[in-house]
Structures are given as structure tokens and as C-alpha cells.
Short mmCIF file of C-alpha atoms in Angstrom, two decimals:
data_model
loop_
_atom_site.label_atom_id
_atom_site.label_comp_id
_atom_site.label_asym_id
_atom_site.label_seq_id
_atom_site.Cartn_x
_atom_site.Cartn_y
_atom_site.Cartn_z
CA MET A 1 0.09 -0.19 -0.06
CA ALA A 2 1.33 3.28 -1.17
CA SER A 3 0.17 5.42 2.10
CA HIS A 4 0.33 4.28 5.52
CA PRO A 5 -2.65 5.24 8.15
CA ARG A 6 -0.33 6.00 10.62
CA ASP A 7 1.43 8.68 8.31
CA ILE A 8 -1.89 9.93 6.82
CA LEU A 9 -3.98 10.40 10.07
CA LEU A 10 -2.35 12.94 11.91
CA GLY A 11 -3.20 12.42 15.63
CA ALA A 12 -4.66 9.00 14.66
CA GLN A 13 -2.72 7.30 17.65
CA ALA A 14 -2.92 10.18 20.28
CA GLN A 15 -1.66 7.99 23.19
CA THR A 16 2.08 7.61 23.38
CA GLY A 17 3.31 4.65 21.75
CA PHE A 18 1.88 0.98 20.94
CA LEU A 19 1.46 -0.39 24.19
CA PRO A 20 0.19 -4.04 24.85
CA VAL A 21 -3.50 -3.55 26.80
CA CYS A 22 -2.02 -6.16 29.72
CA ASP A 23 0.76 -5.08 32.06
CA HIS A 24 1.52 -8.19 34.24
CA TYR A 25 2.88 -7.98 37.76
CA SER A 26 5.02 -10.25 39.66
CA GLY A 27 7.88 -9.81 42.18
CA VAL A 28 8.97 -13.58 43.56
CA GLU A 29 11.71 -14.78 41.68
CA ALA A 30 9.91 -17.95 40.65
CA ARG A 31 6.70 -16.11 39.49
CA MET A 32 8.77 -13.43 37.40
CA ARG A 33 10.65 -16.35 35.74
CA LYS A 34 7.37 -17.88 35.26
CA SER A 35 5.91 -14.82 33.62
CA LEU A 36 8.60 -14.20 31.04
CA GLN A 37 8.31 -17.75 30.15
CA LEU A 38 4.45 -17.25 29.79
CA GLN A 39 5.27 -14.22 27.75
CA ALA A 40 7.48 -16.00 25.41
CA GLU A 41 4.89 -18.57 24.79
CA LEU A 42 2.21 -16.38 24.02
CA MET A 43 4.36 -14.21 21.61
CA GLN A 44 4.82 -17.32 19.52
CA GLU A 45 0.95 -18.19 19.76
CA PHE A 46 -0.13 -14.63 18.96
CA GLY A 47 2.52 -13.61 16.83
CA ALA A 48 3.13 -10.39 18.91
CA CYS A 49 4.02 -9.41 22.31
CA VAL A 50 0.38 -9.11 23.99
CA PHE A 51 1.83 -8.18 27.59
CA ASP A 52 4.29 -6.21 29.39
CA VAL A 53 5.92 -8.37 31.98
CA SER A 54 6.53 -5.85 35.18
CA LEU A 55 9.29 -6.92 37.62
CA ASP A 56 8.19 -5.65 40.98
CA CYS A 57 10.67 -4.49 43.42
CA GLU A 58 8.03 -2.24 45.71
CA ASP A 59 6.24 -5.14 46.68
CA GLY A 60 8.54 -7.94 45.67
CA ALA A 61 11.85 -6.98 47.60
CA PRO A 62 12.34 -8.03 51.18
CA VAL A 63 13.08 -5.33 53.64
CA GLY A 64 16.66 -5.12 53.71
CA GLY A 65 17.12 -6.93 50.49
CA GLU A 66 16.42 -4.20 48.12
CA ALA A 67 19.73 -4.17 46.43
CA GLU A 68 19.80 -7.87 46.08
CA HIS A 69 16.46 -7.56 44.33
CA ALA A 70 17.06 -4.75 42.09
CA ALA A 71 20.30 -6.82 40.92
CA LEU A 72 17.84 -9.97 40.34
CA VAL A 73 15.17 -8.10 38.09
CA THR A 74 18.10 -6.51 36.50
CA GLU A 75 19.48 -9.74 35.51
CA LEU A 76 15.94 -11.05 34.52
CA ALA A 77 15.42 -8.22 32.37
CA LEU A 78 18.84 -8.37 30.38
CA ASN A 79 18.44 -12.54 29.68
CA ALA A 80 14.68 -11.87 28.54
CA GLU A 81 14.04 -13.37 25.14
CA PRO A 82 14.30 -11.33 22.20
CA GLY A 83 11.11 -9.18 21.44
CA ALA A 84 10.16 -9.46 25.21
CA ARG A 85 8.61 -6.28 26.84
CA VAL A 86 9.79 -5.94 30.37
CA ALA A 87 9.60 -3.10 32.75
CA VAL A 88 10.25 -2.40 36.31
CA ARG A 89 8.49 -1.11 39.20
CA VAL A 90 10.95 0.66 41.49
CA HIS A 91 10.43 2.25 44.75
CA ALA A 92 8.96 5.12 45.38
CA VAL A 93 10.87 8.58 44.98
CA ASP A 94 10.85 9.02 48.80
CA HIS A 95 11.99 5.63 49.46
CA PRO A 96 15.67 5.06 50.85
CA ALA A 97 16.06 2.43 48.01
CA PHE A 98 14.97 4.44 45.25
CA GLU A 99 18.11 6.02 43.89
CA ALA A 100 19.77 2.83 44.25
CA ASP A 101 17.13 1.14 42.22
CA ILE A 102 17.32 3.32 39.38
CA ALA A 103 21.22 3.41 39.44
CA THR A 104 21.16 -0.70 39.25
CA ILE A 105 18.10 -1.28 36.95
CA ALA A 106 18.15 1.58 34.53
CA GLY A 107 22.08 2.20 34.88
CA LYS A 108 22.51 -1.56 33.75
CA ALA A 109 19.47 -2.67 31.83
CA GLY A 110 17.74 0.52 30.58
CA HIS A 111 18.47 -0.30 26.99
CA ARG A 112 16.57 -3.29 27.47
CA LEU A 113 13.47 -2.19 29.41
CA ALA A 114 10.25 -0.90 27.96
CA HIS A 115 9.66 1.57 30.89
CA ILE A 116 10.25 2.10 34.55
CA MET A 117 6.97 2.24 36.79
CA VAL A 118 7.05 5.07 39.59
CA PRO A 119 4.88 4.43 42.24
CA LYS A 120 3.06 6.55 44.73
CA ALA A 121 3.24 9.66 42.41
CA GLU A 122 1.96 12.60 44.04
CA SER A 123 3.31 15.49 41.75
CA PRO A 124 5.06 16.31 38.44
CA ALA A 125 7.92 17.01 40.77
CA ASP A 126 7.91 13.12 41.55
CA ILE A 127 8.01 12.47 37.89
CA GLU A 128 10.76 15.05 37.25
CA ARG A 129 12.91 13.32 40.13
CA ALA A 130 12.54 10.07 38.29
CA VAL A 131 13.46 11.19 35.04
CA ARG A 132 16.69 13.01 36.48
CA ALA A 133 17.72 9.85 38.34
CA ILE A 134 17.05 7.57 35.32
CA ASP A 135 18.88 10.01 32.80
CA ALA A 136 21.65 10.27 35.31
CA ALA A 137 21.82 6.59 34.95
CA GLY A 138 22.30 6.81 31.21
CA ALA A 139 19.03 5.74 30.20
CA THR A 140 17.87 8.82 28.65
CA GLN A 141 15.39 7.12 26.19
CA LEU A 142 13.67 5.14 28.93
CA ALA A 143 9.96 5.88 29.10
CA VAL A 144 8.24 6.58 32.51
CA HIS A 145 5.06 5.23 34.03
CA ALA A 146 3.41 6.32 37.17
CA LEU A 147 0.97 5.00 39.92
CA ILE A 148 -1.61 7.25 41.22
CA GLU A 149 -2.74 6.34 44.70
CA SER A 150 -3.85 9.11 47.00
CA PRO A 151 -6.47 11.79 46.50
CA ALA A 152 -4.19 14.70 46.31
CA ALA A 153 -2.74 12.67 43.29
CA VAL A 154 -5.84 12.24 41.72
CA HIS A 155 -6.55 16.04 42.25
CA ARG A 156 -3.08 16.67 40.28
CA ALA A 157 -3.77 13.79 37.79
CA PHE A 158 -3.78 16.39 34.59
CA ASP A 159 -0.45 18.11 35.90
CA ILE A 160 1.34 14.59 36.16
CA ALA A 161 0.05 13.28 32.99
CA ALA A 162 1.34 16.44 31.24
CA HIS A 163 4.77 15.55 31.76
CA PRO A 164 6.47 14.84 28.42
CA ARG A 165 8.41 11.88 29.46
CA LEU A 166 5.35 9.97 31.17
CA GLN A 167 3.75 7.23 28.95
CA SER A 168 1.19 6.11 31.08
CA LEU A 169 -0.69 6.44 34.28
CA SER A 170 -2.23 3.75 36.56
CA PHE A 171 -4.85 3.76 39.38
CA GLY A 172 -3.75 2.14 42.52
CA LEU A 173 -7.24 1.01 44.13
CA MET A 174 -6.04 -0.46 47.25
CA ASP A 175 -3.77 2.53 48.50
CA PHE A 176 -6.28 5.06 47.01
CA VAL A 177 -9.11 3.65 49.22
CA SER A 178 -7.10 3.15 52.59
CA ALA A 179 -5.93 6.63 52.16
CA HIS A 180 -9.44 7.87 52.95
CA GLY A 181 -9.11 6.74 56.60
CA GLY A 182 -12.14 4.29 56.63
CA ALA A 183 -14.57 6.78 54.63
CA ILE A 184 -14.63 4.45 51.76
CA PRO A 185 -15.65 0.68 52.85
CA SER A 186 -13.67 -2.33 52.12
CA ALA A 187 -16.27 -3.36 49.25
CA GLY A 188 -14.91 -0.24 47.57
CA MET A 189 -11.91 -2.24 46.82
CA GLY A 190 -13.86 -5.18 45.47
CA VAL A 191 -14.76 -6.71 41.80
CA GLU A 192 -17.90 -4.82 41.72
CA GLY A 193 -17.70 -2.13 44.60
CA GLN A 194 -14.69 -0.47 42.95
CA PHE A 195 -17.28 0.25 39.97
CA GLN A 196 -20.12 1.40 42.22
CA HIS A 197 -18.47 3.82 44.86
CA PRO A 198 -18.78 7.62 43.88
CA LEU A 199 -15.09 8.09 44.89
CA VAL A 200 -13.43 5.65 43.55
CA VAL A 201 -15.43 6.29 40.24
CA ARG A 202 -14.58 9.64 40.23
CA ALA A 203 -10.89 8.71 40.56
CA LYS A 204 -10.91 6.27 38.16
CA LEU A 205 -12.68 8.57 35.34
CA GLU A 206 -10.23 11.96 36.05
CA ILE A 207 -7.14 9.64 35.76
CA ALA A 208 -8.44 8.15 32.41
CA SER A 209 -9.61 11.78 31.04
CA ALA A 210 -6.27 13.21 32.12
CA CYS A 211 -4.27 10.58 30.29
CA HIS A 212 -6.65 11.21 27.14
CA ALA A 213 -6.20 14.91 27.38
CA HIS A 214 -2.35 14.76 27.13
CA GLY A 215 -1.92 11.60 24.80
CA LYS A 216 -0.90 9.02 27.55
CA VAL A 217 -2.21 5.35 28.15
CA PRO A 218 -4.57 5.04 31.07
CA SER A 219 -4.14 1.80 32.83
CA HIS A 220 -6.63 0.47 34.86
CA GLY A 221 -5.38 -1.08 38.26
CA VAL A 222 -5.61 -4.14 40.43
CA VAL A 223 -8.79 -6.69 40.31
CA THR A 224 -8.00 -9.03 43.20
CA GLU A 225 -10.59 -11.53 42.54
CA PHE A 226 -8.44 -13.79 40.13
CA LYS A 227 -10.60 -17.02 40.90
CA ASP A 228 -13.75 -15.85 39.43
CA ARG A 229 -13.08 -15.45 35.95
CA PRO A 230 -16.70 -14.36 34.78
CA ALA A 231 -16.72 -11.57 37.32
CA PHE A 232 -13.08 -10.74 36.27
CA LEU A 233 -13.89 -10.46 32.87
CA ALA A 234 -16.76 -8.31 33.57
CA ALA A 235 -14.73 -5.89 35.57
CA ALA A 236 -12.04 -5.59 32.43
CA THR A 237 -14.89 -5.14 30.01
CA LYS A 238 -16.19 -2.15 32.21
CA ALA A 239 -12.73 -0.74 32.56
CA ALA A 240 -12.47 -0.83 28.62
CA ASN A 241 -15.83 0.01 27.59
CA ASP A 242 -17.29 2.22 30.23
CA TYR A 243 -14.44 3.92 31.71
CA GLY A 244 -11.98 4.64 28.98
CA TYR A 245 -9.08 2.79 29.85
CA THR A 246 -6.99 1.27 27.15
CA ARG A 247 -4.73 -1.11 29.46
CA MET A 248 -5.03 -3.19 32.54
CA TRP A 249 -2.96 -5.02 35.38
CA SER A 250 -2.85 -8.33 35.83
CA ILE A 251 -1.57 -10.10 39.17
CA HIS A 252 -2.18 -13.73 38.11
CA PRO A 253 -1.71 -15.43 35.25
CA ASP A 254 -5.21 -16.29 34.64
CA GLN A 255 -6.19 -12.53 34.26
CA ILE A 256 -3.86 -11.98 31.27
CA ARG A 257 -6.33 -13.78 28.48
CA PRO A 258 -9.47 -12.16 30.18
CA ILE A 259 -7.81 -8.73 29.56
CA LEU A 260 -7.07 -9.47 26.29
CA GLN A 261 -10.43 -10.57 25.28
CA ALA A 262 -11.91 -7.56 27.38
CA PHE A 263 -10.04 -5.04 25.30
CA ALA A 264 -9.78 -6.49 21.96
CA PRO A 265 -12.34 -5.47 19.29
CA THR A 266 -14.86 -8.08 18.05
CA ALA A 267 -14.47 -10.00 14.56
CA HIS A 268 -16.93 -7.50 13.30
CA GLU A 269 -15.55 -4.38 14.48
CA ILE A 270 -12.10 -5.58 12.66
CA GLU A 271 -13.70 -6.61 9.51
CA THR A 272 -15.54 -3.08 9.31
CA ALA A 273 -12.83 -1.09 10.29
CA ALA A 274 -10.66 -2.82 7.61
CA SER A 275 -13.00 -2.69 4.90
CA ILE A 276 -13.60 1.31 5.60
CA LEU A 277 -9.65 1.88 5.71
CA LEU A 278 -9.14 -0.19 2.49
CA ALA A 279 -11.77 2.29 0.85
CA ALA A 280 -10.50 5.30 2.23
CA ALA A 281 -7.04 4.44 1.21
CA GLN A 282 -8.29 3.74 -2.33
CA ALA A 283 -9.71 7.40 -2.32
CA ASP A 284 -6.43 8.89 -1.12
CA TRP A 285 -8.22 9.45 2.37
CA ALA A 286 -10.75 11.78 1.00
CA PRO A 287 -14.24 11.23 2.34
CA ILE A 288 -16.11 8.17 1.12
CA SER A 289 -19.66 7.04 1.18
CA HIS A 290 -19.49 3.47 2.77
CA GLY A 291 -22.49 1.36 3.82
CA GLY A 292 -25.13 4.54 3.40
CA LYS A 293 -22.87 6.44 5.81
CA LEU A 294 -20.34 9.14 5.27
CA GLU A 295 -16.79 8.57 6.49
CA ASP A 296 -14.07 11.06 6.77
CA ARG A 297 -10.79 11.56 8.84
CA ALA A 298 -12.30 11.60 11.99
CA SER A 299 -14.01 8.03 11.66
CA TYR A 300 -10.75 6.83 9.61
CA ARG A 301 -8.93 7.91 13.18
CA TYR A 302 -11.06 5.92 15.16
CA TYR A 303 -11.21 2.67 12.66
CA TRP A 304 -7.34 2.76 12.47
CA GLN A 305 -7.56 2.60 16.57
CA VAL A 306 -9.64 -0.56 16.19
CA LEU A 307 -6.94 -1.95 14.19
CA GLN A 308 -4.18 -0.97 16.45
CA ARG A 309 -6.10 -2.72 19.29
CA ALA A 310 -6.61 -5.75 17.25
CA HIS A 311 -2.97 -5.92 16.72
CA GLN A 312 -2.29 -5.26 20.28
CA THR A 313 -4.56 -8.08 21.33
CA GLY A 314 -3.10 -10.48 19.19
CA ARG A 315 -6.37 -10.71 16.97
CA PRO A 316 -6.49 -12.04 13.37
CA LEU A 317 -6.33 -9.17 10.75
CA PRO A 318 -7.55 -9.31 7.37
CA ASN A 319 -4.59 -10.00 4.94
CA GLU A 320 -5.29 -6.82 3.16
CA VAL A 321 -4.15 -4.79 6.20
CA GLN A 322 -1.65 -7.00 7.56
CA GLU A 323 1.43 -5.00 5.86
CA TRP A 324 0.30 -1.98 7.88
CA PHE A 325 1.42 -3.58 11.07
CA ALA A 326 4.29 -5.89 9.62
CA VAL A 327 6.83 -2.90 11.07
CA LEU A 328 5.30 -2.77 14.29
CA ARG A 329 5.99 -6.26 15.33
CA PRO A 330 8.92 -6.94 17.74
#
């Protein structure tokens, strides 16, 4: 094809980069190794890296063993399979281990990482402090993700999302609820209550809106009920369809496929998007009539995003549009 939608449809991908819709967290050595193995297996199955593996220092490192854990995740990142997407959640910027985390992990494995996750970000100054530390370690190309976990941070979400180095914001549900001193009941952390309590709902919408305003990726946080697959799938579907999130955390291997399912477009949506974009390309991206409806650059951008989500979730694409994605594969 002579023209690529990515180049023609300016603003077609408002969000930064092509992030997988699933971000899988693990912090214990055996589980981290298993997560990387599973990622490699699904890369073979889907032909693309459909989820990130985030190695966890904040919750994974034993107290007093932070340096050893940082060395371990660095080794795992360096030895990951070609094409793997590996990230690391470091300690918060005010934690005594933060600087050492960055120096070790970004300094030795920054070239191999997809991003660094900064937890408990309270303000743009926290993002800037992380960026300065990462740059000082020599990883000036490394993207930063941040986790918003308090009412004050939610209030500053738009300012945090505006930082040019920030790629994604995640919502830290558990800490957010506990930060309210009992004002939000424990049900607000549950698979249903987190989509019902007004303060939690407001926080989720604020973070998603801030991300979309600044072209960043909103990542929905933890749902702890990993044994109840239908309930988890319903929660992931709500996050994707009702709350504006384009990415979601997994904390158990059983959550990865439901996230891919919830965030993927349907086969009919993929077929419609491909048909419209192929017709648009034939018309040199001028307005067209398709199925009795007017389609133009605004709708082309939407349908291009549908195909991007299909690619990100490993869904089959029509042969006619596959070459648009060939250069995007790991």
C-alpha cells in the first residue's frame, strides 16, 4: 500500500506508543521467571508481544534485601527473550532504596526495558525527580509510567499526565481506598464495589480523562478476584468500555487472557474497520460513502485505532491490512 494510516491520519494514535493492553506484575523470583516464560509462549501463539511483564521491586523486595532484588530484576531483564517487553516497578521516589534502584536497574538494563514504573506519584515533581535519576543512570530514552494512589494525586492527575516523559498512568485502587481513613468501605476495593463507590469512580474517570487529554495511556489497576473468571472479565470489560481505559494490570496469569478478550475489538469491528480503511486508502483518504454512511478523517482515525487494538491483543487481521502492522511487530 502506498500510504500508511499512521502517516496519513495525523493524530490517529493520540496515546504514546503501541502499548500492550495487559501489564502483568510479579515480584517473587519464581513467579517472575514464570511470567517471562509465559510471555515468550504467548508471543509464539499470537505473533506479537501481547502483554508487558513488570518485575516488582516495591512489593517484591524483602525489607533489607532491596539491593539484591534490584540486581535480580536487572539480571532477568537482561536475559529476557528477544522481543520481550520487560518493565520494572521501582520503589517510590521518597523511599531510601529509590536512587539505588534506578542506578542499578536503569544503569545496567535501561536499554532492555520498556519502561520504569514509579509508584505513589504525588505531583509532577515526583515524575521529574524520577526522570532526572533515570537520565543520570544513562537511560535517557527510557519511558516513565506512574501510579496514582492518593486523593491528592488524583487532584493533580492532569498536571502529572502532562509531563513529556510520562507514557502511562495507572490507578492504585488499594492504597487509594485506604488513604481515605475508612471513609470508603472495604467493598470499594472489590470487583463490583470499585465500579460503584462514587469516590472511586470519580478517581478512575479523572485519571482516564487526564491521560486522554495529554495523549497518555490510562492503565486500570488491580482487581484481586482472580479466581472468579466471569467476574474478572466483567470488570475488565467495564474498564475498557465504560471507563475509558486502554490497558489493565494483571496480578495472576489467569487474568491475562480475560484482559486480552475484554480489550480486543470483535471480529465484526475488525472487519468493518478494515473495509472502511481500505476504501479510504483507495480514495486517497478523501471522504467516502460506505454502507450508506459518510466516512472521513475523523472516523478513519477511530477505525485505525480499532485495528491497532486488534494488533495489540493478537487478534487475526485481514490479509489486506497486515502489511500496515508488519513493521510494528517486535
